[in-house]
């Protein structure tokens, strides 16, 4: 008979793989590899995501890994920017291409007259001359293809040319307007010629399992994710969730008991943990899920109490005063508020080391 895993059991299993049951003393590149990438639409969230997961993490650790190119910020899952190990990027970038090709459909009529067989080689030639911002890339391509929408040209290059963002010495590793370069030039190796969807799914389970085929597709954006898990079924453990749906997992992956303590943790905006499953009840209750995303599709920063998202948070820094405002979804016990204050003050010291005062408070509304 197939074992059923409760929502709480799934929570603890996923937290164990996401380095959220205890801060672990591992190098940043190893941590990002274990997480199979970190959502990185903006440069700061991965720094916070690693601070909350790693013992003794310093911002300089991540900046050094970006500079030595063991980590790279590039377009990957769901056609969004991720922080990846260089090895994972080269291994799985080709696997992502069908999804990236499909994402071009959002251009609609703006893609009229665009011939990718001409645009892609032209873009590679331009970027092969050296790093450029996308404003520069669009302008130069527009000179070559004056009848094609410049935004469509830029979007096509983002999706169809493997690119890496060039890190700088800016505080969070990248300036507001970053330069891009050819990923094979930056990493010294071209993406693998062959797709590796099955291997990607095994790595997904290691980082986010147990999970269903729909969960895997939600995380990756690849419609064939479920079929890959079916192919892998003979070598996997199969469970049911509380709604009778099949979940796949690696046989030897950690699945701690649901009574294992989960420490309070602050997650940054866009954290992959809250985006990696179709059924997100293992992290956030269905009733709270609409509060997670803003109208302009920003994914809010949440805090975990007893392993689950129990509210959102935001910071402000004015006149050397760093303030953390908590917005719980529901009233919290005093023990939770005490822990939030202690951990929140540590978070503020990491974010604003020059602050003369740190304040953790409940939002007025």
PDB file of C-alpha atoms in Angstrom, residues 48-208:
ATOM      1  CA  UNK A  48      19.355  37.104   1.903  1.00  0.00           C
ATOM      2  CA  UNK A  49      18.391  33.586   0.890  1.00  0.00           C
ATOM      3  CA  UNK A  50      21.897  32.347   1.612  1.00  0.00           C
ATOM      4  CA  UNK A  51      22.189  34.341   4.849  1.00  0.00           C
ATOM      5  CA  UNK A  52      19.090  32.583   6.187  1.00  0.00           C
ATOM      6  CA  UNK A  53      20.385  29.136   5.153  1.00  0.00           C
ATOM      7  CA  UNK A  54      24.137  29.107   5.779  1.00  0.00           C
ATOM      8  CA  UNK A  55      26.150  29.243   8.975  1.00  0.00           C
ATOM      9  CA  UNK A  56      28.439  32.268   9.021  1.00  0.00           C
ATOM     10  CA  UNK A  57      27.470  33.507   5.556  1.00  0.00           C
ATOM     11  CA  UNK A  58      29.018  36.800   4.467  1.00  0.00           C
ATOM     12  CA  UNK A  59      27.972  38.838   1.442  1.00  0.00           C
ATOM     13  CA  UNK A  60      31.584  38.702   0.265  1.00  0.00           C
ATOM     14  CA  UNK A  61      31.273  34.906  -0.045  1.00  0.00           C
ATOM     15  CA  UNK A  62      28.658  35.226  -2.776  1.00  0.00           C
ATOM     16  CA  UNK A  63      30.394  38.126  -4.496  1.00  0.00           C
ATOM     17  CA  UNK A  64      33.616  36.103  -4.650  1.00  0.00           C
ATOM     18  CA  UNK A  65      31.793  33.109  -6.179  1.00  0.00           C
ATOM     19  CA  UNK A  66      30.264  35.392  -8.806  1.00  0.00           C
ATOM     20  CA  UNK A  67      33.611  36.936  -9.614  1.00  0.00           C
ATOM     21  CA  UNK A  68      35.402  33.593  -9.914  1.00  0.00           C
ATOM     22  CA  UNK A  69      32.511  32.387 -12.114  1.00  0.00           C
ATOM     23  CA  UNK A  70      31.642  29.316 -10.068  1.00  0.00           C
ATOM     24  CA  UNK A  71      28.192  30.932  -9.852  1.00  0.00           C
ATOM     25  CA  UNK A  72      26.378  32.692 -12.659  1.00  0.00           C
ATOM     26  CA  UNK A  73      23.223  34.809 -12.901  1.00  0.00           C
ATOM     27  CA  UNK A  74      21.330  33.903 -16.044  1.00  0.00           C
ATOM     28  CA  UNK A  75      17.936  33.122 -17.574  1.00  0.00           C
ATOM     29  CA  UNK A  76      16.790  29.610 -16.716  1.00  0.00           C
ATOM     30  CA  UNK A  77      13.654  28.090 -15.172  1.00  0.00           C
ATOM     31  CA  UNK A  78      10.338  29.628 -16.220  1.00  0.00           C
ATOM     32  CA  UNK A  79      12.306  32.083 -18.407  1.00  0.00           C
ATOM     33  CA  UNK A  80      13.346  34.015 -15.287  1.00  0.00           C
ATOM     34  CA  UNK A  81      16.746  35.010 -13.951  1.00  0.00           C
ATOM     35  CA  UNK A  82      18.326  32.524 -11.554  1.00  0.00           C
ATOM     36  CA  UNK A  83      21.563  32.185  -9.672  1.00  0.00           C
ATOM     37  CA  UNK A  84      23.075  28.871 -10.769  1.00  0.00           C
ATOM     38  CA  UNK A  85      26.361  27.057 -10.467  1.00  0.00           C
ATOM     39  CA  UNK A  86      28.327  27.333 -13.670  1.00  0.00           C
ATOM     40  CA  UNK A  87      28.290  23.539 -13.934  1.00  0.00           C
ATOM     41  CA  UNK A  88      24.491  23.359 -13.651  1.00  0.00           C
ATOM     42  CA  UNK A  89      24.012  26.154 -16.132  1.00  0.00           C
ATOM     43  CA  UNK A  90      26.083  24.422 -18.801  1.00  0.00           C
ATOM     44  CA  UNK A  91      24.476  21.054 -17.995  1.00  0.00           C
ATOM     45  CA  UNK A  92      20.837  22.207 -18.139  1.00  0.00           C
ATOM     46  CA  UNK A  93      20.652  25.337 -20.318  1.00  0.00           C
ATOM     47  CA  UNK A  94      19.880  23.313 -23.461  1.00  0.00           C
ATOM     48  CA  UNK A  95      17.187  21.411 -21.559  1.00  0.00           C
ATOM     49  CA  UNK A  96      15.419  24.732 -20.980  1.00  0.00           C
ATOM     50  CA  UNK A  97      15.432  25.845 -24.616  1.00  0.00           C
ATOM     51  CA  UNK A  98      12.019  24.393 -25.644  1.00  0.00           C
ATOM     52  CA  UNK A  99      10.382  26.292 -22.791  1.00  0.00           C
ATOM     53  CA  UNK A 100      12.284  29.452 -23.710  1.00  0.00           C
ATOM     54  CA  UNK A 101      11.221  29.089 -27.332  1.00  0.00           C
ATOM     55  CA  UNK A 102       7.617  28.787 -26.190  1.00  0.00           C
ATOM     56  CA  UNK A 103       7.933  31.943 -24.094  1.00  0.00           C
ATOM     57  CA  UNK A 104       8.464  33.916 -27.301  1.00  0.00           C
ATOM     58  CA  UNK A 105       4.728  33.556 -27.957  1.00  0.00           C
ATOM     59  CA  UNK A 106       4.048  36.401 -25.532  1.00  0.00           C
ATOM     60  CA  UNK A 107       5.481  38.787 -28.130  1.00  0.00           C
ATOM     61  CA  UNK A 108       2.457  38.292 -30.363  1.00  0.00           C
ATOM     62  CA  UNK A 109       2.329  40.837 -33.179  1.00  0.00           C
ATOM     63  CA  UNK A 110       5.465  42.544 -31.892  1.00  0.00           C
ATOM     64  CA  UNK A 111       7.508  39.678 -33.364  1.00  0.00           C
ATOM     65  CA  UNK A 112       6.308  40.465 -36.882  1.00  0.00           C
ATOM     66  CA  UNK A 113       9.149  40.308 -39.389  1.00  0.00           C
ATOM     67  CA  UNK A 114      11.669  38.807 -36.947  1.00  0.00           C
ATOM     68  CA  UNK A 115      13.812  35.992 -38.348  1.00  0.00           C
ATOM     69  CA  UNK A 116      15.593  34.253 -35.474  1.00  0.00           C
ATOM     70  CA  UNK A 117      17.983  32.568 -37.911  1.00  0.00           C
ATOM     71  CA  UNK A 118      19.352  36.032 -38.627  1.00  0.00           C
ATOM     72  CA  UNK A 119      18.819  37.759 -35.292  1.00  0.00           C
ATOM     73  CA  UNK A 120      20.552  35.145 -33.113  1.00  0.00           C
ATOM     74  CA  UNK A 121      23.866  35.077 -35.076  1.00  0.00           C
ATOM     75  CA  UNK A 122      23.864  38.877 -35.201  1.00  0.00           C
ATOM     76  CA  UNK A 123      23.371  39.106 -31.457  1.00  0.00           C
ATOM     77  CA  UNK A 124      26.116  36.565 -30.811  1.00  0.00           C
ATOM     78  CA  UNK A 125      28.472  38.580 -33.009  1.00  0.00           C
ATOM     79  CA  UNK A 126      27.675  41.794 -31.131  1.00  0.00           C
ATOM     80  CA  UNK A 127      28.112  40.207 -27.711  1.00  0.00           C
ATOM     81  CA  UNK A 128      31.209  38.370 -28.861  1.00  0.00           C
ATOM     82  CA  UNK A 129      32.870  41.778 -29.168  1.00  0.00           C
ATOM     83  CA  UNK A 130      32.442  42.283 -25.426  1.00  0.00           C
ATOM     84  CA  UNK A 131      29.808  42.699 -22.688  1.00  0.00           C
ATOM     85  CA  UNK A 132      26.927  45.046 -23.406  1.00  0.00           C
ATOM     86  CA  UNK A 133      23.794  46.255 -21.662  1.00  0.00           C
ATOM     87  CA  UNK A 134      20.500  45.278 -23.215  1.00  0.00           C
ATOM     88  CA  UNK A 135      19.824  48.882 -24.140  1.00  0.00           C
ATOM     89  CA  UNK A 136      22.981  48.726 -26.231  1.00  0.00           C
ATOM     90  CA  UNK A 137      22.103  45.331 -27.706  1.00  0.00           C
ATOM     91  CA  UNK A 138      18.626  46.475 -28.735  1.00  0.00           C
ATOM     92  CA  UNK A 139      19.915  49.675 -30.306  1.00  0.00           C
ATOM     93  CA  UNK A 140      22.577  47.867 -32.325  1.00  0.00           C
ATOM     94  CA  UNK A 141      20.165  45.169 -33.474  1.00  0.00           C
ATOM     95  CA  UNK A 142      17.619  47.805 -34.435  1.00  0.00           C
ATOM     96  CA  UNK A 143      20.205  49.251 -36.825  1.00  0.00           C
ATOM     97  CA  UNK A 144      20.444  45.846 -38.520  1.00  0.00           C
ATOM     98  CA  UNK A 145      16.723  45.058 -38.360  1.00  0.00           C
ATOM     99  CA  UNK A 146      14.977  48.447 -38.538  1.00  0.00           C
ATOM    100  CA  UNK A 147      11.574  46.966 -39.325  1.00  0.00           C
ATOM    101  CA  UNK A 148      11.444  44.757 -36.216  1.00  0.00           C
ATOM    102  CA  UNK A 149      10.231  45.934 -32.803  1.00  0.00           C
ATOM    103  CA  UNK A 150      13.296  46.681 -30.674  1.00  0.00           C
ATOM    104  CA  UNK A 151      11.768  45.180 -27.508  1.00  0.00           C
ATOM    105  CA  UNK A 152      10.973  41.992 -29.416  1.00  0.00           C
ATOM    106  CA  UNK A 153      14.577  41.833 -30.590  1.00  0.00           C
ATOM    107  CA  UNK A 154      15.868  42.180 -27.044  1.00  0.00           C
ATOM    108  CA  UNK A 155      13.469  39.607 -25.605  1.00  0.00           C
ATOM    109  CA  UNK A 156      14.358  37.090 -28.315  1.00  0.00           C
ATOM    110  CA  UNK A 157      18.053  37.485 -27.540  1.00  0.00           C
ATOM    111  CA  UNK A 158      17.441  36.923 -23.806  1.00  0.00           C
ATOM    112  CA  UNK A 159      15.663  33.659 -24.548  1.00  0.00           C
ATOM    113  CA  UNK A 160      17.553  32.278 -27.522  1.00  0.00           C
ATOM    114  CA  UNK A 161      21.169  33.212 -26.792  1.00  0.00           C
ATOM    115  CA  UNK A 162      22.776  31.695 -23.661  1.00  0.00           C
ATOM    116  CA  UNK A 163      23.953  34.743 -21.729  1.00  0.00           C
ATOM    117  CA  UNK A 164      25.526  35.512 -18.366  1.00  0.00           C
ATOM    118  CA  UNK A 165      25.202  38.744 -16.404  1.00  0.00           C
ATOM    119  CA  UNK A 166      28.558  40.335 -15.622  1.00  0.00           C
ATOM    120  CA  UNK A 167      29.052  40.907 -11.864  1.00  0.00           C
ATOM    121  CA  UNK A 168      30.585  44.079 -10.468  1.00  0.00           C
ATOM    122  CA  UNK A 169      31.742  45.313  -7.080  1.00  0.00           C
ATOM    123  CA  UNK A 170      28.325  46.831  -6.392  1.00  0.00           C
ATOM    124  CA  UNK A 171      26.934  46.043  -2.951  1.00  0.00           C
ATOM    125  CA  UNK A 172      24.711  43.207  -4.163  1.00  0.00           C
ATOM    126  CA  UNK A 173      27.013  42.066  -6.931  1.00  0.00           C
ATOM    127  CA  UNK A 174      25.329  43.801  -9.872  1.00  0.00           C
ATOM    128  CA  UNK A 175      24.470  47.385 -10.875  1.00  0.00           C
ATOM    129  CA  UNK A 176      20.946  48.553 -11.665  1.00  0.00           C
ATOM    130  CA  UNK A 177      21.697  48.170 -15.378  1.00  0.00           C
ATOM    131  CA  UNK A 178      23.905  45.136 -15.869  1.00  0.00           C
ATOM    132  CA  UNK A 179      25.989  44.077 -18.800  1.00  0.00           C
ATOM    133  CA  UNK A 180      25.510  40.690 -20.445  1.00  0.00           C
ATOM    134  CA  UNK A 181      28.031  38.499 -22.202  1.00  0.00           C
ATOM    135  CA  UNK A 182      28.014  35.175 -24.003  1.00  0.00           C
ATOM    136  CA  UNK A 183      27.766  32.406 -21.417  1.00  0.00           C
ATOM    137  CA  UNK A 184      30.271  30.173 -23.191  1.00  0.00           C
ATOM    138  CA  UNK A 185      32.833  32.984 -23.162  1.00  0.00           C
ATOM    139  CA  UNK A 186      32.175  33.799 -19.498  1.00  0.00           C
ATOM    140  CA  UNK A 187      32.184  30.216 -18.239  1.00  0.00           C
ATOM    141  CA  UNK A 188      34.776  28.848 -20.641  1.00  0.00           C
ATOM    142  CA  UNK A 189      32.391  26.114 -21.780  1.00  0.00           C
ATOM    143  CA  UNK A 190      29.381  26.044 -24.060  1.00  0.00           C
ATOM    144  CA  UNK A 191      26.079  24.603 -22.831  1.00  0.00           C
ATOM    145  CA  UNK A 192      25.816  20.857 -23.312  1.00  0.00           C
ATOM    146  CA  UNK A 193      24.536  19.910 -26.760  1.00  0.00           C
ATOM    147  CA  UNK A 194      22.144  17.314 -25.392  1.00  0.00           C
ATOM    148  CA  UNK A 195      19.100  17.987 -23.198  1.00  0.00           C
ATOM    149  CA  UNK A 196      19.203  16.315 -19.793  1.00  0.00           C
ATOM    150  CA  UNK A 197      15.612  16.446 -18.586  1.00  0.00           C
ATOM    151  CA  UNK A 198      15.746  13.195 -16.616  1.00  0.00           C
ATOM    152  CA  UNK A 199      18.834  14.321 -14.714  1.00  0.00           C
ATOM    153  CA  UNK A 200      17.207  17.700 -14.099  1.00  0.00           C
ATOM    154  CA  UNK A 201      14.156  16.006 -12.594  1.00  0.00           C
ATOM    155  CA  UNK A 202      16.313  13.918 -10.267  1.00  0.00           C
ATOM    156  CA  UNK A 203      18.026  17.083  -9.111  1.00  0.00           C
ATOM    157  CA  UNK A 204      14.649  18.773  -8.667  1.00  0.00           C
ATOM    158  CA  UNK A 205      13.491  15.981  -6.377  1.00  0.00           C
ATOM    159  CA  UNK A 206      16.723  16.251  -4.404  1.00  0.00           C
ATOM    160  CA  UNK A 207      16.085  19.959  -3.856  1.00  0.00           C
ATOM    161  CA  UNK A 208      12.280  20.148  -3.608  1.00  0.00           C
TER     162      UNK A 208
END
